[in-house]
Amino acid sequence: MAQAGIHAGFPSPAQDYMDGIMDLNKELVRHPAATFYGRVVGDSMVEAGVDEGDVLVIDKSLEPQEGDMAVCFVDGEFALKFISFKDPGKRGSDAPKPGVSYNILGCKDIWLLSGNPKFKPIHISEGNDFTVWGVVTYVIKKIK
Amino acid sequence: MYALVDCNNFFVSCERAFQPQLEGRPVVVLSNNDGCVVARSNESKALGVKMGVPYYQLRENSNGRRVEVRSSNYTLYGDLSRRVMGILREACPELQVYSIDEAFMVLDGMSLDQARDLCRSLVRKIRRWTGIPVSIGIALSKTLAKVANHFAKKYSGYRGVCVIDTDEKRLRQPLGRE
């Protein structure tokens, strides 16, 4: 990894050997046995900067937390959503803060939010057919 | 002490890991060229689908037509197997991989209760991390561990892990007899 980021000048050819060449597998994958890759289909996350064709790094070992982007399985289909334990219709409640982890089974109400205003929030409660398949940790975008 | 870890209906479970709508439904996986059935879900077994039955016979049978059929995907099965074995090897460095979906763990320096607790947490971890359900049998010999594994797989009351530590348990439910 080039020291201190990439500036506009030409880095020293020796920098690659200073602390080892960056390996994307080590950089992006925390739990190899639980990490899978998926390609985004559709535009449900465009306002979150996730576009069709992007590659997702998905970690099945992580407990979903408030605000996490997750691959969900809802009503027989995969969907890419933000997980929330707060009712988006209510304001300023004493609801959980971002980063707080909840055991999905213990939390009775979950909202699935989209990164595109054309999709309304989906309310999941005990009667619904829903699982979190995995939590998205990285999005890899093709620039060129 | 040995623990035999065996994935449940492995090829079917691999398909279900990426197609959760197949959970709870009768599913079979076919051999190369869609020749015959090489894996069945418990629901398919309950419908009377036999192991190795040629696919054309399955199609001709009314029960067989209710079954979800998948062609084999050995690249997927090999990948998921590597993941399961990796999780097991981290808990037990002397892991002995026996087949694509089975491995023996050599567990020394712990009590049977500790072994049971470890294996229960491994069942949960593997299910969570890979989507694959496994059964684990624990005993003092590999043969008995295999017997214990059969009980663990067959009876849901064991919650995935069965320990054989007494003669009474060993003699209960003889396989294939009476």
PDB file of C-alpha atoms in Angstrom:
ATOM      1  CA  MET A   1       0.000   0.000   0.000  1.00  0.00           C
ATOM      2  CA  ALA A   2       1.463   3.380  -0.928  1.00  0.00           C
ATOM      3  CA  GLN A   3       2.425   5.257   2.226  1.00  0.00           C
ATOM      4  CA  ALA A   4       0.054   8.011   3.356  1.00  0.00           C
ATOM      5  CA  GLY A   5      -2.330   7.647   0.403  1.00  0.00           C
ATOM      6  CA  ILE A   6      -1.859   8.567  -3.268  1.00  0.00           C
ATOM      7  CA  HIS A   7      -0.789  12.121  -3.936  1.00  0.00           C
ATOM      8  CA  ALA A   8      -0.463  13.500  -7.434  1.00  0.00           C
ATOM      9  CA  GLY A   9       3.293  12.872  -7.729  1.00  0.00           C
ATOM     10  CA  PHE A  10       5.120   9.646  -8.656  1.00  0.00           C
ATOM     11  CA  PRO A  11       5.644   7.409  -5.604  1.00  0.00           C
ATOM     12  CA  SER A  12       8.955   5.720  -4.936  1.00  0.00           C
ATOM     13  CA  PRO A  13       9.214   2.301  -6.680  1.00  0.00           C
ATOM     14  CA  ALA A  14      10.416   0.896  -3.368  1.00  0.00           C
ATOM     15  CA  GLN A  15       7.217   1.731  -1.535  1.00  0.00           C
ATOM     16  CA  ASP A  16       5.525  -1.507  -2.622  1.00  0.00           C
ATOM     17  CA  TYR A  17       8.084  -3.442  -0.665  1.00  0.00           C
ATOM     18  CA  MET A  18       8.015  -1.354   2.506  1.00  0.00           C
ATOM     19  CA  ASP A  19       5.237  -3.157   4.292  1.00  0.00           C
ATOM     20  CA  GLY A  20       4.158  -5.785   1.822  1.00  0.00           C
ATOM     21  CA  ILE A  21       1.950  -5.478  -1.227  1.00  0.00           C
ATOM     22  CA  MET A  22      -1.701  -4.886  -0.407  1.00  0.00           C
ATOM     23  CA  ASP A  23      -3.772  -7.999  -0.786  1.00  0.00           C
ATOM     24  CA  LEU A  24      -7.439  -7.173  -1.302  1.00  0.00           C
ATOM     25  CA  ASN A  25      -8.484 -10.473   0.261  1.00  0.00           C
ATOM     26  CA  LYS A  26      -6.833  -9.537   3.533  1.00  0.00           C
ATOM     27  CA  GLU A  27      -7.981  -5.940   3.290  1.00  0.00           C
ATOM     28  CA  LEU A  28     -11.645  -6.564   2.523  1.00  0.00           C
ATOM     29  CA  VAL A  29     -12.397  -9.944   4.096  1.00  0.00           C
ATOM     30  CA  ARG A  30     -12.524 -10.240   7.875  1.00  0.00           C
ATOM     31  CA  HIS A  31     -14.162 -13.677   8.121  1.00  0.00           C
ATOM     32  CA  PRO A  32     -13.223 -15.670   5.000  1.00  0.00           C
ATOM     33  CA  ALA A  33     -15.448 -18.658   5.776  1.00  0.00           C
ATOM     34  CA  ALA A  34     -18.484 -16.389   6.110  1.00  0.00           C
ATOM     35  CA  THR A  35     -17.773 -13.891   3.304  1.00  0.00           C
ATOM     36  CA  PHE A  36     -19.455 -14.044  -0.073  1.00  0.00           C
ATOM     37  CA  TYR A  37     -19.573 -11.787  -3.110  1.00  0.00           C
ATOM     38  CA  GLY A  38     -22.695 -10.627  -4.901  1.00  0.00           C
ATOM     39  CA  ARG A  39     -23.462  -8.353  -7.831  1.00  0.00           C
ATOM     40  CA  VAL A  40     -26.075  -5.621  -7.414  1.00  0.00           C
ATOM     41  CA  VAL A  41     -29.196  -5.854  -9.562  1.00  0.00           C
ATOM     42  CA  GLY A  42     -31.652  -2.968  -9.770  1.00  0.00           C
ATOM     43  CA  ASP A  43     -31.725   0.570  -8.448  1.00  0.00           C
ATOM     44  CA  SER A  44     -33.046   0.217  -4.919  1.00  0.00           C
ATOM     45  CA  MET A  45     -29.824   1.649  -3.464  1.00  0.00           C
ATOM     46  CA  VAL A  46     -28.805   4.309  -5.986  1.00  0.00           C
ATOM     47  CA  GLU A  47     -29.102   7.199  -3.533  1.00  0.00           C
ATOM     48  CA  ALA A  48     -26.812   5.338  -1.183  1.00  0.00           C
ATOM     49  CA  GLY A  49     -24.229   5.209  -3.972  1.00  0.00           C
ATOM     50  CA  VAL A  50     -24.746   1.533  -4.765  1.00  0.00           C
ATOM     51  CA  ASP A  51     -25.504   0.915  -8.429  1.00  0.00           C
ATOM     52  CA  GLU A  52     -26.374  -2.016 -10.658  1.00  0.00           C
ATOM     53  CA  GLY A  53     -23.232  -4.019 -11.455  1.00  0.00           C
ATOM     54  CA  ASP A  54     -21.389  -3.071  -8.263  1.00  0.00           C
ATOM     55  CA  VAL A  55     -19.830  -5.953  -6.341  1.00  0.00           C
ATOM     56  CA  LEU A  56     -20.877  -6.401  -2.717  1.00  0.00           C
ATOM     57  CA  VAL A  57     -18.726  -8.027  -0.053  1.00  0.00           C
ATOM     58  CA  ILE A  58     -21.234  -9.764   2.234  1.00  0.00           C
ATOM     59  CA  ASP A  59     -20.361 -11.127   5.678  1.00  0.00           C
ATOM     60  CA  LYS A  60     -22.784 -13.710   7.080  1.00  0.00           C
ATOM     61  CA  SER A  61     -21.101 -13.796  10.479  1.00  0.00           C
ATOM     62  CA  LEU A  62     -22.065 -10.258  11.508  1.00  0.00           C
ATOM     63  CA  GLU A  63     -25.010  -9.486  13.752  1.00  0.00           C
ATOM     64  CA  PRO A  64     -27.148  -6.878  11.912  1.00  0.00           C
ATOM     65  CA  GLN A  65     -27.000  -3.452  13.525  1.00  0.00           C
ATOM     66  CA  GLU A  66     -29.102  -0.321  13.193  1.00  0.00           C
ATOM     67  CA  GLY A  67     -28.359   1.287   9.832  1.00  0.00           C
ATOM     68  CA  ASP A  68     -26.519  -1.663   8.309  1.00  0.00           C
ATOM     69  CA  MET A  69     -26.904  -2.393   4.604  1.00  0.00           C
ATOM     70  CA  ALA A  70     -27.930  -6.023   4.354  1.00  0.00           C
ATOM     71  CA  VAL A  71     -28.823  -8.670   1.835  1.00  0.00           C
ATOM     72  CA  CYS A  72     -32.240  -9.794   3.042  1.00  0.00           C
ATOM     73  CA  PHE A  73     -34.550 -12.588   2.023  1.00  0.00           C
ATOM     74  CA  VAL A  74     -38.128 -11.276   2.146  1.00  0.00           C
ATOM     75  CA  ASP A  75     -41.234 -13.056   0.914  1.00  0.00           C
ATOM     76  CA  GLY A  76     -39.263 -15.458  -1.214  1.00  0.00           C
ATOM     77  CA  GLU A  77     -36.824 -12.986  -2.796  1.00  0.00           C
ATOM     78  CA  PHE A  78     -33.437 -11.424  -2.139  1.00  0.00           C
ATOM     79  CA  ALA A  79     -33.445  -7.670  -1.530  1.00  0.00           C
ATOM     80  CA  LEU A  80     -30.739  -5.151  -0.651  1.00  0.00           C
ATOM     81  CA  LYS A  81     -31.981  -2.959   2.197  1.00  0.00           C
ATOM     82  CA  PHE A  82     -30.966  -0.856   5.172  1.00  0.00           C
ATOM     83  CA  ILE A  83     -31.941  -2.443   8.476  1.00  0.00           C
ATOM     84  CA  SER A  84     -33.629  -0.245  11.043  1.00  0.00           C
ATOM     85  CA  PHE A  85     -35.247  -0.928  14.397  1.00  0.00           C
ATOM     86  CA  LYS A  86     -36.782   2.551  14.467  1.00  0.00           C
ATOM     87  CA  ASP A  87     -40.211   3.224  13.058  1.00  0.00           C
ATOM     88  CA  PRO A  88     -39.526   5.716  10.233  1.00  0.00           C
ATOM     89  CA  GLY A  89     -43.027   7.100  10.699  1.00  0.00           C
ATOM     90  CA  LYS A  90     -42.319   8.211  14.271  1.00  0.00           C
ATOM     91  CA  ARG A  91     -39.935  10.999  15.180  1.00  0.00           C
ATOM     92  CA  GLY A  92     -37.498  11.474  18.012  1.00  0.00           C
ATOM     93  CA  SER A  93     -38.389   8.269  19.809  1.00  0.00           C
ATOM     94  CA  ASP A  94     -36.219   6.572  22.418  1.00  0.00           C
ATOM     95  CA  ALA A  95     -35.317   4.080  19.716  1.00  0.00           C
ATOM     96  CA  PRO A  96     -31.922   2.417  19.320  1.00  0.00           C
ATOM     97  CA  LYS A  97     -28.936   4.458  18.170  1.00  0.00           C
ATOM     98  CA  PRO A  98     -26.890   3.524  15.076  1.00  0.00           C
ATOM     99  CA  GLY A  99     -24.264   0.905  15.764  1.00  0.00           C
ATOM    100  CA  VAL A 100     -26.249  -0.775  18.546  1.00  0.00           C
ATOM    101  CA  SER A 101     -26.531  -4.461  17.855  1.00  0.00           C
ATOM    102  CA  TYR A 102     -29.784  -6.333  18.300  1.00  0.00           C
ATOM    103  CA  ASN A 103     -30.389 -10.034  18.168  1.00  0.00           C
ATOM    104  CA  ILE A 104     -32.733 -10.182  15.182  1.00  0.00           C
ATOM    105  CA  LEU A 105     -34.861 -12.839  16.803  1.00  0.00           C
ATOM    106  CA  GLY A 106     -35.245 -10.852  19.997  1.00  0.00           C
ATOM    107  CA  CYS A 107     -36.269  -7.658  18.284  1.00  0.00           C
ATOM    108  CA  LYS A 108     -39.862  -7.899  17.239  1.00  0.00           C
ATOM    109  CA  ASP A 109     -40.094  -5.018  14.790  1.00  0.00           C
ATOM    110  CA  ILE A 110     -37.748  -4.354  11.927  1.00  0.00           C
ATOM    111  CA  TRP A 111     -38.008  -1.845   9.114  1.00  0.00           C
ATOM    112  CA  LEU A 112     -36.307  -2.377   5.775  1.00  0.00           C
ATOM    113  CA  LEU A 113     -35.382   0.937   4.210  1.00  0.00           C
ATOM    114  CA  SER A 114     -34.395   1.513   0.628  1.00  0.00           C
ATOM    115  CA  GLY A 115     -31.727   3.795  -0.816  1.00  0.00           C
ATOM    116  CA  ASN A 116     -34.213   5.009  -3.400  1.00  0.00           C
ATOM    117  CA  PRO A 117     -37.271   7.126  -2.521  1.00  0.00           C
ATOM    118  CA  LYS A 118     -39.460   5.232  -4.983  1.00  0.00           C
ATOM    119  CA  PHE A 119     -39.405   2.230  -2.606  1.00  0.00           C
ATOM    120  CA  LYS A 120     -41.386   2.595   0.615  1.00  0.00           C
ATOM    121  CA  PRO A 121     -40.099   1.232   3.943  1.00  0.00           C
ATOM    122  CA  ILE A 122     -41.170  -2.334   4.611  1.00  0.00           C
ATOM    123  CA  HIS A 123     -42.307  -3.223   8.134  1.00  0.00           C
ATOM    124  CA  ILE A 124     -41.324  -6.708   9.253  1.00  0.00           C
ATOM    125  CA  SER A 125     -42.894  -8.311  12.301  1.00  0.00           C
ATOM    126  CA  GLU A 126     -43.158 -11.850  13.654  1.00  0.00           C
ATOM    127  CA  GLY A 127     -45.610 -13.012  11.022  1.00  0.00           C
ATOM    128  CA  ASN A 128     -43.387 -12.126   8.066  1.00  0.00           C
ATOM    129  CA  ASP A 129     -41.151 -14.461   6.112  1.00  0.00           C
ATOM    130  CA  PHE A 130     -37.837 -12.661   6.602  1.00  0.00           C
ATOM    131  CA  THR A 131     -34.163 -13.336   7.255  1.00  0.00           C
ATOM    132  CA  VAL A 132     -30.995 -11.319   7.027  1.00  0.00           C
ATOM    133  CA  TRP A 133     -28.796 -13.329   4.669  1.00  0.00           C
ATOM    134  CA  GLY A 134     -25.681 -11.265   5.338  1.00  0.00           C
ATOM    135  CA  VAL A 135     -24.381  -7.786   6.138  1.00  0.00           C
ATOM    136  CA  VAL A 136     -22.674  -5.744   3.421  1.00  0.00           C
ATOM    137  CA  THR A 137     -19.191  -4.625   4.479  1.00  0.00           C
ATOM    138  CA  TYR A 138     -17.786  -3.228   1.211  1.00  0.00           C
ATOM    139  CA  VAL A 139     -19.076  -2.094  -2.167  1.00  0.00           C
ATOM    140  CA  ILE A 140     -16.675  -2.347  -5.097  1.00  0.00           C
ATOM    141  CA  LYS A 141     -17.457   0.039  -7.941  1.00  0.00           C
ATOM    142  CA  LYS A 142     -16.068  -0.157 -11.458  1.00  0.00           C
ATOM    143  CA  ILE A 143     -14.824   3.243 -12.544  1.00  0.00           C
ATOM    144  CA  LYS A 144     -13.167   2.324 -15.797  1.00  0.00           C
TER     145      LYS A 144
ATOM    146  CA  MET B   1     -12.495 -38.526  22.090  1.00  0.00           C
ATOM    147  CA  TYR B   2     -13.809 -38.122  18.572  1.00  0.00           C
ATOM    148  CA  ALA B   3     -16.509 -35.955  17.088  1.00  0.00           C
ATOM    149  CA  LEU B   4     -17.836 -36.827  13.645  1.00  0.00           C
ATOM    150  CA  VAL B   5     -19.233 -33.771  11.920  1.00  0.00           C
ATOM    151  CA  ASP B   6     -21.493 -34.510   8.971  1.00  0.00           C
ATOM    152  CA  CYS B   7     -23.406 -31.977   6.872  1.00  0.00           C
ATOM    153  CA  ASN B   8     -27.120 -32.732   6.511  1.00  0.00           C
ATOM    154  CA  ASN B   9     -28.168 -33.605   2.948  1.00  0.00           C
ATOM    155  CA  PHE B  10     -25.124 -31.682   1.824  1.00  0.00           C
ATOM    156  CA  PHE B  11     -25.765 -30.931  -1.863  1.00  0.00           C
ATOM    157  CA  VAL B  12     -29.373 -29.956  -1.099  1.00  0.00           C
ATOM    158  CA  SER B  13     -28.213 -27.766   1.785  1.00  0.00           C
ATOM    159  CA  CYS B  14     -25.755 -26.023  -0.536  1.00  0.00           C
ATOM    160  CA  GLU B  15     -28.551 -25.234  -2.975  1.00  0.00           C
ATOM    161  CA  ARG B  16     -30.739 -23.981  -0.108  1.00  0.00           C
ATOM    162  CA  ALA B  17     -27.958 -21.711   1.160  1.00  0.00           C
ATOM    163  CA  PHE B  18     -28.438 -19.577  -1.957  1.00  0.00           C
ATOM    164  CA  GLN B  19     -32.108 -20.338  -2.567  1.00  0.00           C
ATOM    165  CA  PRO B  20     -33.754 -20.079   0.869  1.00  0.00           C
ATOM    166  CA  GLN B  21     -37.187 -20.573  -0.699  1.00  0.00           C
ATOM    167  CA  LEU B  22     -36.234 -24.274  -0.934  1.00  0.00           C
ATOM    168  CA  GLU B  23     -36.161 -24.646   2.883  1.00  0.00           C
ATOM    169  CA  GLY B  24     -38.791 -27.066   4.140  1.00  0.00           C
ATOM    170  CA  ARG B  25     -39.619 -28.274   0.601  1.00  0.00           C
ATOM    171  CA  PRO B  26     -38.875 -31.559  -1.149  1.00  0.00           C
ATOM    172  CA  VAL B  27     -35.655 -31.027  -3.142  1.00  0.00           C
ATOM    173  CA  VAL B  28     -33.311 -33.352  -5.000  1.00  0.00           C
ATOM    174  CA  VAL B  29     -29.955 -32.788  -6.670  1.00  0.00           C
ATOM    175  CA  LEU B  30     -29.070 -34.780  -9.771  1.00  0.00           C
ATOM    176  CA  SER B  31     -25.741 -36.290 -10.814  1.00  0.00           C
ATOM    177  CA  ASN B  32     -23.714 -35.177 -13.834  1.00  0.00           C
ATOM    178  CA  ASN B  33     -25.787 -34.844 -16.971  1.00  0.00           C
ATOM    179  CA  ASP B  34     -28.903 -34.970 -14.755  1.00  0.00           C
ATOM    180  CA  GLY B  35     -28.693 -38.750 -14.627  1.00  0.00           C
ATOM    181  CA  CYS B  36     -29.921 -39.757 -11.212  1.00  0.00           C
ATOM    182  CA  VAL B  37     -30.678 -38.463  -7.739  1.00  0.00           C
ATOM    183  CA  VAL B  38     -27.554 -37.993  -5.636  1.00  0.00           C
ATOM    184  CA  ALA B  39     -29.027 -35.925  -2.810  1.00  0.00           C
ATOM    185  CA  ARG B  40     -32.485 -35.640  -1.236  1.00  0.00           C
ATOM    186  CA  SER B  41     -33.931 -33.296   1.342  1.00  0.00           C
ATOM    187  CA  ASN B  42     -35.763 -34.879   4.286  1.00  0.00           C
ATOM    188  CA  GLU B  43     -39.049 -33.878   2.654  1.00  0.00           C
ATOM    189  CA  SER B  44     -38.086 -35.764  -0.532  1.00  0.00           C
ATOM    190  CA  LYS B  45     -37.185 -38.810   1.546  1.00  0.00           C
ATOM    191  CA  ALA B  46     -40.594 -38.624   3.212  1.00  0.00           C
ATOM    192  CA  LEU B  47     -42.210 -38.652  -0.235  1.00  0.00           C
ATOM    193  CA  GLY B  48     -40.449 -41.933  -0.912  1.00  0.00           C
ATOM    194  CA  VAL B  49     -37.759 -40.710  -3.317  1.00  0.00           C
ATOM    195  CA  LYS B  50     -34.934 -43.247  -3.190  1.00  0.00           C
ATOM    196  CA  MET B  51     -31.239 -42.453  -3.399  1.00  0.00           C
ATOM    197  CA  GLY B  52     -29.834 -43.075  -6.880  1.00  0.00           C
ATOM    198  CA  VAL B  53     -33.187 -43.229  -8.631  1.00  0.00           C
ATOM    199  CA  PRO B  54     -32.827 -42.214 -12.316  1.00  0.00           C
ATOM    200  CA  TYR B  55     -34.282 -38.798 -13.081  1.00  0.00           C
ATOM    201  CA  TYR B  56     -36.635 -40.088 -15.768  1.00  0.00           C
ATOM    202  CA  GLN B  57     -38.267 -42.391 -13.194  1.00  0.00           C
ATOM    203  CA  LEU B  58     -38.698 -39.471 -10.804  1.00  0.00           C
ATOM    204  CA  ARG B  59     -40.491 -37.479 -13.511  1.00  0.00           C
ATOM    205  CA  GLU B  60     -42.837 -40.374 -14.252  1.00  0.00           C
ATOM    206  CA  ASN B  61     -43.902 -40.715 -10.629  1.00  0.00           C
ATOM    207  CA  SER B  62     -46.635 -38.399  -9.281  1.00  0.00           C
ATOM    208  CA  ASN B  63     -44.773 -37.918  -5.990  1.00  0.00           C
ATOM    209  CA  GLY B  64     -41.615 -37.239  -7.925  1.00  0.00           C
ATOM    210  CA  ARG B  65     -43.265 -34.427  -9.828  1.00  0.00           C
ATOM    211  CA  ARG B  66     -43.847 -32.511  -6.583  1.00  0.00           C
ATOM    212  CA  VAL B  67     -40.123 -32.364  -5.958  1.00  0.00           C
ATOM    213  CA  GLU B  68     -37.879 -29.383  -6.746  1.00  0.00           C
ATOM    214  CA  VAL B  69     -35.031 -30.588  -8.923  1.00  0.00           C
ATOM    215  CA  ARG B  70     -31.557 -29.081  -9.222  1.00  0.00           C
ATOM    216  CA  SER B  71     -28.624 -29.977 -11.434  1.00  0.00           C
ATOM    217  CA  SER B  72     -25.358 -30.485  -9.582  1.00  0.00           C
ATOM    218  CA  ASN B  73     -22.977 -27.601  -9.026  1.00  0.00           C
ATOM    219  CA  TYR B  74     -19.761 -29.136  -7.764  1.00  0.00           C
ATOM    220  CA  THR B  75     -17.896 -25.826  -7.770  1.00  0.00           C
ATOM    221  CA  LEU B  76     -20.411 -24.524  -5.242  1.00  0.00           C
ATOM    222  CA  TYR B  77     -20.317 -27.703  -3.150  1.00  0.00           C
ATOM    223  CA  GLY B  78     -16.509 -27.686  -3.048  1.00  0.00           C
ATOM    224  CA  ASP B  79     -16.464 -24.045  -1.999  1.00  0.00           C
ATOM    225  CA  LEU B  80     -18.988 -24.505   0.821  1.00  0.00           C
ATOM    226  CA  SER B  81     -17.189 -27.648   1.951  1.00  0.00           C
ATOM    227  CA  ARG B  82     -13.918 -25.703   2.228  1.00  0.00           C
ATOM    228  CA  ARG B  83     -15.674 -23.092   4.332  1.00  0.00           C
ATOM    229  CA  VAL B  84     -17.195 -25.650   6.722  1.00  0.00           C
ATOM    230  CA  MET B  85     -13.871 -27.470   7.078  1.00  0.00           C
ATOM    231  CA  GLY B  86     -12.103 -24.160   7.669  1.00  0.00           C
ATOM    232  CA  ILE B  87     -14.408 -23.321  10.562  1.00  0.00           C
ATOM    233  CA  LEU B  88     -13.897 -26.796  12.042  1.00  0.00           C
ATOM    234  CA  ARG B  89     -10.119 -26.669  11.598  1.00  0.00           C
ATOM    235  CA  GLU B  90      -9.936 -23.400  13.507  1.00  0.00           C
ATOM    236  CA  ALA B  91     -11.600 -25.117  16.482  1.00  0.00           C
ATOM    237  CA  CYS B  92      -9.610 -28.337  16.051  1.00  0.00           C
ATOM    238  CA  PRO B  93      -6.250 -28.155  14.224  1.00  0.00           C
ATOM    239  CA  GLU B  94      -5.999 -31.982  14.042  1.00  0.00           C
ATOM    240  CA  LEU B  95      -9.153 -32.139  11.903  1.00  0.00           C
ATOM    241  CA  GLN B  96      -9.358 -35.266   9.714  1.00  0.00           C
ATOM    242  CA  VAL B  97     -11.411 -34.474   6.615  1.00  0.00           C
ATOM    243  CA  TYR B  98     -13.112 -37.678   5.570  1.00  0.00           C
ATOM    244  CA  SER B  99     -15.208 -36.651   2.566  1.00  0.00           C
ATOM    245  CA  ILE B 100     -16.713 -33.570   0.976  1.00  0.00           C
ATOM    246  CA  ASP B 101     -19.158 -33.237   3.866  1.00  0.00           C
ATOM    247  CA  GLU B 102     -17.683 -35.211   6.776  1.00  0.00           C
ATOM    248  CA  ALA B 103     -14.784 -34.737   9.127  1.00  0.00           C
ATOM    249  CA  PHE B 104     -13.519 -36.197  12.411  1.00  0.00           C
ATOM    250  CA  MET B 105     -12.418 -33.825  15.149  1.00  0.00           C
ATOM    251  CA  VAL B 106      -9.941 -35.204  17.663  1.00  0.00           C
ATOM    252  CA  LEU B 107     -10.978 -33.680  20.975  1.00  0.00           C
ATOM    253  CA  ASP B 108      -8.670 -34.297  23.898  1.00  0.00           C
ATOM    254  CA  GLY B 109      -8.176 -32.497  27.174  1.00  0.00           C
ATOM    255  CA  MET B 110     -11.859 -31.756  27.724  1.00  0.00           C
ATOM    256  CA  SER B 111     -14.828 -33.453  29.351  1.00  0.00           C
ATOM    257  CA  LEU B 112     -17.741 -34.881  27.361  1.00  0.00           C
ATOM    258  CA  ASP B 113     -19.888 -31.972  28.553  1.00  0.00           C
ATOM    259  CA  GLN B 114     -17.326 -29.457  27.317  1.00  0.00           C
ATOM    260  CA  ALA B 115     -17.151 -31.310  24.024  1.00  0.00           C
ATOM    261  CA  ARG B 116     -20.929 -31.194  23.724  1.00  0.00           C
ATOM    262  CA  ASP B 117     -20.970 -27.433  24.417  1.00  0.00           C
ATOM    263  CA  LEU B 118     -18.191 -26.811  21.904  1.00  0.00           C
ATOM    264  CA  CYS B 119     -19.996 -28.849  19.263  1.00  0.00           C
ATOM    265  CA  ARG B 120     -23.334 -27.134  19.902  1.00  0.00           C
ATOM    266  CA  SER B 121     -21.687 -23.766  19.335  1.00  0.00           C
ATOM    267  CA  LEU B 122     -19.997 -25.089  16.173  1.00  0.00           C
ATOM    268  CA  VAL B 123     -23.356 -26.267  14.804  1.00  0.00           C
ATOM    269  CA  ARG B 124     -24.741 -22.755  15.320  1.00  0.00           C
ATOM    270  CA  LYS B 125     -21.627 -21.046  13.921  1.00  0.00           C
ATOM    271  CA  ILE B 126     -21.508 -23.174  10.764  1.00  0.00           C
ATOM    272  CA  ARG B 127     -25.222 -22.626  10.151  1.00  0.00           C
ATOM    273  CA  ARG B 128     -24.857 -18.899  10.569  1.00  0.00           C
ATOM    274  CA  TRP B 129     -21.586 -18.418   8.659  1.00  0.00           C
ATOM    275  CA  THR B 130     -22.260 -20.758   5.697  1.00  0.00           C
ATOM    276  CA  GLY B 131     -25.968 -21.629   5.839  1.00  0.00           C
ATOM    277  CA  ILE B 132     -25.136 -25.347   6.084  1.00  0.00           C
ATOM    278  CA  PRO B 133     -26.840 -27.460   8.802  1.00  0.00           C
ATOM    279  CA  VAL B 134     -24.580 -30.114  10.327  1.00  0.00           C
ATOM    280  CA  SER B 135     -24.935 -32.935  12.828  1.00  0.00           C
ATOM    281  CA  ILE B 136     -22.221 -33.975  15.269  1.00  0.00           C
ATOM    282  CA  GLY B 137     -21.747 -37.285  17.044  1.00  0.00           C
ATOM    283  CA  ILE B 138     -19.343 -37.539  19.992  1.00  0.00           C
ATOM    284  CA  ALA B 139     -17.893 -40.743  21.476  1.00  0.00           C
ATOM    285  CA  LEU B 140     -14.633 -42.364  22.520  1.00  0.00           C
ATOM    286  CA  SER B 141     -14.136 -44.166  19.203  1.00  0.00           C
ATOM    287  CA  LYS B 142     -14.669 -43.134  15.592  1.00  0.00           C
ATOM    288  CA  THR B 143     -17.170 -45.954  15.062  1.00  0.00           C
ATOM    289  CA  LEU B 144     -19.292 -44.897  18.004  1.00  0.00           C
ATOM    290  CA  ALA B 145     -18.987 -41.266  16.957  1.00  0.00           C
ATOM    291  CA  LYS B 146     -20.492 -42.285  13.598  1.00  0.00           C
ATOM    292  CA  VAL B 147     -23.357 -44.023  15.425  1.00  0.00           C
ATOM    293  CA  ALA B 148     -23.881 -40.938  17.580  1.00  0.00           C
ATOM    294  CA  ASN B 149     -23.885 -38.795  14.445  1.00  0.00           C
ATOM    295  CA  HIS B 150     -26.688 -40.921  13.008  1.00  0.00           C
ATOM    296  CA  PHE B 151     -28.799 -40.323  16.145  1.00  0.00           C
ATOM    297  CA  ALA B 152     -28.010 -36.600  16.076  1.00  0.00           C
ATOM    298  CA  LYS B 153     -29.155 -36.393  12.475  1.00  0.00           C
ATOM    299  CA  LYS B 154     -32.279 -38.454  12.917  1.00  0.00           C
ATOM    300  CA  TYR B 155     -33.722 -37.105  16.169  1.00  0.00           C
ATOM    301  CA  SER B 156     -34.267 -33.357  16.418  1.00  0.00           C
ATOM    302  CA  GLY B 157     -34.308 -33.532  20.216  1.00  0.00           C
ATOM    303  CA  TYR B 158     -30.522 -33.754  20.158  1.00  0.00           C
ATOM    304  CA  ARG B 159     -30.396 -30.267  18.587  1.00  0.00           C
ATOM    305  CA  GLY B 160     -27.654 -31.407  16.253  1.00  0.00           C
ATOM    306  CA  VAL B 161     -25.267 -32.954  18.805  1.00  0.00           C
ATOM    307  CA  CYS B 162     -25.412 -36.460  20.297  1.00  0.00           C
ATOM    308  CA  VAL B 163     -22.953 -37.878  22.820  1.00  0.00           C
ATOM    309  CA  ILE B 164     -22.595 -41.616  23.376  1.00  0.00           C
ATOM    310  CA  ASP B 165     -20.996 -42.078  26.750  1.00  0.00           C
ATOM    311  CA  THR B 166     -22.763 -45.091  28.225  1.00  0.00           C
ATOM    312  CA  ASP B 167     -23.507 -48.626  27.074  1.00  0.00           C
ATOM    313  CA  GLU B 168     -27.198 -47.876  27.451  1.00  0.00           C
ATOM    314  CA  LYS B 169     -26.996 -45.156  24.813  1.00  0.00           C
ATOM    315  CA  ARG B 170     -24.833 -47.303  22.560  1.00  0.00           C
ATOM    316  CA  LEU B 171     -27.312 -50.152  22.609  1.00  0.00           C
ATOM    317  CA  ARG B 172     -30.415 -48.032  22.128  1.00  0.00           C
ATOM    318  CA  GLN B 173     -31.977 -47.904  18.654  1.00  0.00           C
ATOM    319  CA  PRO B 174     -29.857 -50.465  16.836  1.00  0.00           C
ATOM    320  CA  LEU B 175     -29.331 -49.341  13.255  1.00  0.00           C
ATOM    321  CA  GLY B 176     -31.454 -51.200  10.749  1.00  0.00           C
ATOM    322  CA  ARG B 177     -32.510 -53.953  13.170  1.00  0.00           C
ATOM    323  CA  GLU B 178     -35.879 -54.553  14.925  1.00  0.00           C
TER     324      GLU B 178
END
